[in-house]
Amino acid sequence: MKIPAAKADSFSKSPDSSIKAILVYGPDEGLVLERSQNLLHTVVDDAQDPFRVVNLDNDALKKEPSLISDEAAAISMMGGRRVIRIRSASDALAQVFSDYFSDPVGDALIILEGGDLPGRSKLRKVFETENLAAAIACYKDDEKSLPGLIRQTIENEGFSLSNDALGFLVANLGTDRRLTRRELQKLCLYKGKNSSPISLEDAQACIGDTATLTLDDLAIAVGTGNIQKLEKNLLRAQQENQNAITILRAVTRHFQRLHLTAGLVAQGVPMDKAVSTLRPPLFWKVADPFKAQARKWSPNALSKSLGMLLETEANCKKTGAPAETLCARTLLEITANAPTRRRA
């Protein structure tokens, strides 16, 4: 069963009781986690309950498919329905679940968390076409969905906000649902007991030193060729619990935007006009270094770096090597070879 985007949130909080397994996937890792946790909490209160929550490894399940039936049929020592959670689910599990659905056992709720699975994904096909299963896509909040999310979150905390503040937040949040909610909570804490609407100045003062901008600063450091700033912001991002995939994707988005801008400039489009086509718009603090990078980097060099970033993300998911090490190594290589880097 394929869950429509408009019903995804409500379904994750109250899934159909006939559903045995649910695949939650997409490019927004924070939203994948949020909906996965919502599903889990429909069965158990404590995600760490050792008797009712079981975590299975994608690779282990691929090697021993019977694990899924064994765990689904198991009964909790303390009573109650169980949850089976599988992270980093891949197409390698498509046949495993196709077989399971042909002869399902037990009443456990199986939750699979996947990455940005493509439309041709075999695992997606199994979950989208099976009556006992459901697939929930988690795409990044955009200019259409983000304003509603921001207003709802702010209003739930008892605040309102100006249109200027909303515009600023839309331009600087939205790459990850979990991060967006965390930053909005910080903003509400910053506002405190002040009942006046959240202003642009409030938003800039609070969001100006966020994890979002840490990733922006990190991406700018890579494009500028500043190894010292890369190392500083990489450490800071890790301290803010940003994982390797999130960091790689932030740099990838930056280089995709550079590639688009540099390509337009190469065709004779003025820099300011090329930059104005970007959505969301550039944050004013990064506009100057972004333009400088777009002038120095060639489209071919940007394409090569994008290839490295995408390959590293794939390797983080499948090689078994420490993702943080792979991420840092690739970013350092791109930074060291940046055409904007000052060399002695």
Short mmCIF file of N, CA and C in Angstrom, two decimals, residues 87-160:
data_model
loop_
_atom_site.label_atom_id
_atom_site.label_comp_id
_atom_site.label_asym_id
_atom_site.label_seq_id
_atom_site.Cartn_x
_atom_site.Cartn_y
_atom_site.Cartn_z
N ARG A 87 16.93 -0.67 10.39
CA ARG A 87 17.47 0.57 9.85
C ARG A 87 18.29 0.30 8.58
N SER A 88 18.44 1.35 7.76
CA SER A 88 19.23 1.27 6.51
C SER A 88 18.73 0.15 5.61
N ALA A 89 17.41 -0.02 5.55
CA ALA A 89 16.82 -1.07 4.71
C ALA A 89 17.14 -0.82 3.24
N SER A 90 17.51 -1.88 2.54
CA SER A 90 17.89 -1.76 1.13
C SER A 90 17.12 -2.76 0.28
N ASP A 91 17.35 -2.70 -1.03
CA ASP A 91 16.68 -3.62 -1.95
C ASP A 91 17.06 -5.07 -1.70
N ALA A 92 18.14 -5.29 -0.96
CA ALA A 92 18.55 -6.67 -0.64
C ALA A 92 17.48 -7.39 0.18
N LEU A 93 16.57 -6.63 0.78
CA LEU A 93 15.53 -7.23 1.61
C LEU A 93 14.22 -7.45 0.85
N ALA A 94 14.19 -7.09 -0.42
CA ALA A 94 12.94 -7.21 -1.20
C ALA A 94 12.41 -8.63 -1.20
N GLN A 95 13.27 -9.59 -1.52
CA GLN A 95 12.82 -10.99 -1.58
C GLN A 95 12.49 -11.52 -0.19
N VAL A 96 13.25 -11.08 0.81
CA VAL A 96 13.01 -11.50 2.19
C VAL A 96 11.57 -11.17 2.59
N PHE A 97 11.13 -9.96 2.28
CA PHE A 97 9.78 -9.56 2.69
C PHE A 97 8.71 -10.07 1.73
N SER A 98 9.07 -10.27 0.48
CA SER A 98 8.12 -10.90 -0.44
C SER A 98 7.76 -12.29 0.06
N ASP A 99 8.78 -13.02 0.52
CA ASP A 99 8.55 -14.36 1.08
C ASP A 99 7.77 -14.28 2.39
N TYR A 100 8.12 -13.31 3.22
CA TYR A 100 7.44 -13.18 4.52
C TYR A 100 5.95 -12.91 4.34
N PHE A 101 5.61 -12.01 3.41
CA PHE A 101 4.20 -11.66 3.20
C PHE A 101 3.38 -12.82 2.64
N SER A 102 4.05 -13.78 2.01
CA SER A 102 3.33 -14.94 1.48
C SER A 102 2.87 -15.86 2.61
N ASP A 103 3.52 -15.76 3.77
CA ASP A 103 3.15 -16.58 4.92
C ASP A 103 3.50 -15.83 6.21
N PRO A 104 2.80 -14.72 6.49
CA PRO A 104 3.14 -13.89 7.66
C PRO A 104 2.79 -14.58 8.97
N VAL A 105 3.60 -14.33 9.98
CA VAL A 105 3.35 -14.91 11.30
C VAL A 105 3.44 -13.82 12.36
N GLY A 106 2.84 -14.07 13.52
CA GLY A 106 2.93 -13.15 14.63
C GLY A 106 2.16 -11.86 14.43
N ASP A 107 2.17 -11.02 15.46
CA ASP A 107 1.45 -9.74 15.39
C ASP A 107 2.37 -8.54 15.57
N ALA A 108 3.68 -8.77 15.51
CA ALA A 108 4.64 -7.67 15.68
C ALA A 108 4.49 -6.66 14.54
N LEU A 109 4.73 -5.39 14.86
CA LEU A 109 4.78 -4.36 13.83
C LEU A 109 6.22 -4.22 13.37
N ILE A 110 6.45 -4.40 12.08
CA ILE A 110 7.80 -4.33 11.52
C ILE A 110 7.97 -2.96 10.87
N ILE A 111 8.98 -2.22 11.29
CA ILE A 111 9.24 -0.89 10.75
C ILE A 111 10.61 -0.88 10.09
N LEU A 112 10.64 -0.56 8.81
CA LEU A 112 11.90 -0.46 8.07
C LEU A 112 12.19 1.00 7.79
N GLU A 113 13.41 1.44 8.05
CA GLU A 113 13.83 2.80 7.75
C GLU A 113 14.82 2.73 6.60
N GLY A 114 14.47 3.37 5.50
CA GLY A 114 15.33 3.34 4.32
C GLY A 114 15.80 4.73 3.93
N GLY A 115 16.77 4.77 3.05
CA GLY A 115 17.27 6.04 2.55
C GLY A 115 16.46 6.51 1.36
N ASP A 116 17.10 7.22 0.45
CA ASP A 116 16.42 7.78 -0.71
C ASP A 116 16.27 6.71 -1.79
N LEU A 117 15.36 5.77 -1.59
CA LEU A 117 15.16 4.67 -2.53
C LEU A 117 14.54 5.19 -3.82
N PRO A 118 15.09 4.85 -4.98
CA PRO A 118 14.56 5.34 -6.26
C PRO A 118 13.23 4.69 -6.62
N GLY A 119 12.57 5.23 -7.62
CA GLY A 119 11.28 4.70 -8.04
C GLY A 119 11.34 3.26 -8.50
N ARG A 120 12.50 2.83 -9.00
CA ARG A 120 12.65 1.46 -9.48
C ARG A 120 13.02 0.49 -8.36
N SER A 121 13.09 0.96 -7.14
CA SER A 121 13.48 0.13 -6.01
C SER A 121 12.58 -1.10 -5.87
N LYS A 122 13.20 -2.26 -5.75
CA LYS A 122 12.45 -3.51 -5.57
C LYS A 122 11.76 -3.55 -4.21
N LEU A 123 12.43 -3.00 -3.20
CA LEU A 123 11.84 -2.99 -1.86
C LEU A 123 10.60 -2.11 -1.83
N ARG A 124 10.69 -0.95 -2.45
CA ARG A 124 9.52 -0.06 -2.54
C ARG A 124 8.36 -0.76 -3.23
N LYS A 125 8.65 -1.44 -4.31
CA LYS A 125 7.60 -2.12 -5.08
C LYS A 125 6.88 -3.15 -4.22
N VAL A 126 7.65 -3.92 -3.44
CA VAL A 126 7.04 -4.93 -2.57
C VAL A 126 6.08 -4.28 -1.58
N PHE A 127 6.51 -3.20 -0.95
CA PHE A 127 5.70 -2.57 0.09
C PHE A 127 4.55 -1.74 -0.48
N GLU A 128 4.72 -1.22 -1.68
CA GLU A 128 3.67 -0.41 -2.30
C GLU A 128 2.54 -1.26 -2.87
N THR A 129 2.83 -2.51 -3.20
CA THR A 129 1.83 -3.37 -3.84
C THR A 129 1.23 -4.42 -2.91
N GLU A 130 1.82 -4.60 -1.74
CA GLU A 130 1.36 -5.63 -0.80
C GLU A 130 0.28 -5.07 0.14
N ASN A 131 -0.84 -5.78 0.27
CA ASN A 131 -1.94 -5.32 1.12
C ASN A 131 -1.60 -5.32 2.61
N LEU A 132 -0.65 -6.17 3.00
CA LEU A 132 -0.26 -6.25 4.40
C LEU A 132 0.86 -5.27 4.76
N ALA A 133 1.28 -4.49 3.78
CA ALA A 133 2.41 -3.58 3.98
C ALA A 133 2.03 -2.15 3.58
N ALA A 134 2.87 -1.21 3.97
CA ALA A 134 2.67 0.18 3.59
C ALA A 134 4.02 0.83 3.35
N ALA A 135 4.05 1.79 2.44
CA ALA A 135 5.28 2.53 2.14
C ALA A 135 4.99 4.02 2.32
N ILE A 136 5.83 4.67 3.11
CA ILE A 136 5.67 6.10 3.39
C ILE A 136 6.91 6.83 2.89
N ALA A 137 6.75 7.71 1.93
CA ALA A 137 7.87 8.50 1.41
C ALA A 137 8.07 9.74 2.27
N CYS A 138 9.32 10.08 2.53
CA CYS A 138 9.65 11.25 3.36
C CYS A 138 10.55 12.20 2.57
N TYR A 139 9.92 13.14 1.89
CA TYR A 139 10.68 14.09 1.09
C TYR A 139 10.93 15.37 1.89
N LYS A 140 11.95 16.08 1.51
CA LYS A 140 12.33 17.28 2.24
C LYS A 140 11.23 18.34 2.15
N ASP A 141 11.04 19.05 3.25
CA ASP A 141 10.08 20.14 3.25
C ASP A 141 10.54 21.20 2.25
N ASP A 142 9.59 21.73 1.47
CA ASP A 142 9.92 22.73 0.47
C ASP A 142 9.15 24.02 0.74
N GLU A 143 9.18 24.92 -0.23
CA GLU A 143 8.54 26.22 -0.04
C GLU A 143 7.02 26.11 0.11
N LYS A 144 6.47 24.96 -0.30
CA LYS A 144 5.02 24.77 -0.16
C LYS A 144 4.66 24.20 1.21
N SER A 145 5.42 23.22 1.66
CA SER A 145 5.08 22.55 2.92
C SER A 145 5.71 23.19 4.15
N LEU A 146 6.87 23.85 3.96
CA LEU A 146 7.61 24.37 5.11
C LEU A 146 6.89 25.48 5.87
N PRO A 147 6.25 26.45 5.19
CA PRO A 147 5.56 27.50 5.95
C PRO A 147 4.51 26.95 6.92
N GLY A 148 3.75 25.95 6.47
CA GLY A 148 2.73 25.36 7.34
C GLY A 148 3.35 24.66 8.54
N LEU A 149 4.45 23.93 8.30
CA LEU A 149 5.14 23.25 9.39
C LEU A 149 5.66 24.25 10.41
N ILE A 150 6.27 25.33 9.93
CA ILE A 150 6.83 26.35 10.82
C ILE A 150 5.73 27.00 11.65
N ARG A 151 4.66 27.42 10.98
CA ARG A 151 3.56 28.08 11.71
C ARG A 151 2.95 27.14 12.75
N GLN A 152 2.72 25.89 12.36
CA GLN A 152 2.11 24.93 13.28
C GLN A 152 2.99 24.71 14.50
N THR A 153 4.30 24.53 14.27
CA THR A 153 5.22 24.29 15.37
C THR A 153 5.30 25.49 16.30
N ILE A 154 5.37 26.69 15.72
CA ILE A 154 5.45 27.92 16.51
C ILE A 154 4.15 28.13 17.30
N GLU A 155 3.01 27.92 16.65
CA GLU A 155 1.72 28.13 17.31
C GLU A 155 1.49 27.11 18.42
N ASN A 156 1.98 25.89 18.22
CA ASN A 156 1.85 24.87 19.27
C ASN A 156 2.61 25.26 20.53
N GLU A 157 3.62 26.11 20.38
CA GLU A 157 4.40 26.58 21.53
C GLU A 157 3.82 27.87 22.11
N GLY A 158 2.71 28.35 21.52
CA GLY A 158 2.04 29.53 22.05
C GLY A 158 2.52 30.85 21.48
N PHE A 159 3.22 30.81 20.33
CA PHE A 159 3.75 32.04 19.73
C PHE A 159 3.14 32.26 18.35
N SER A 160 3.34 33.46 17.84
CA SER A 160 3.03 33.79 16.45
C SER A 160 4.28 34.40 15.86
#
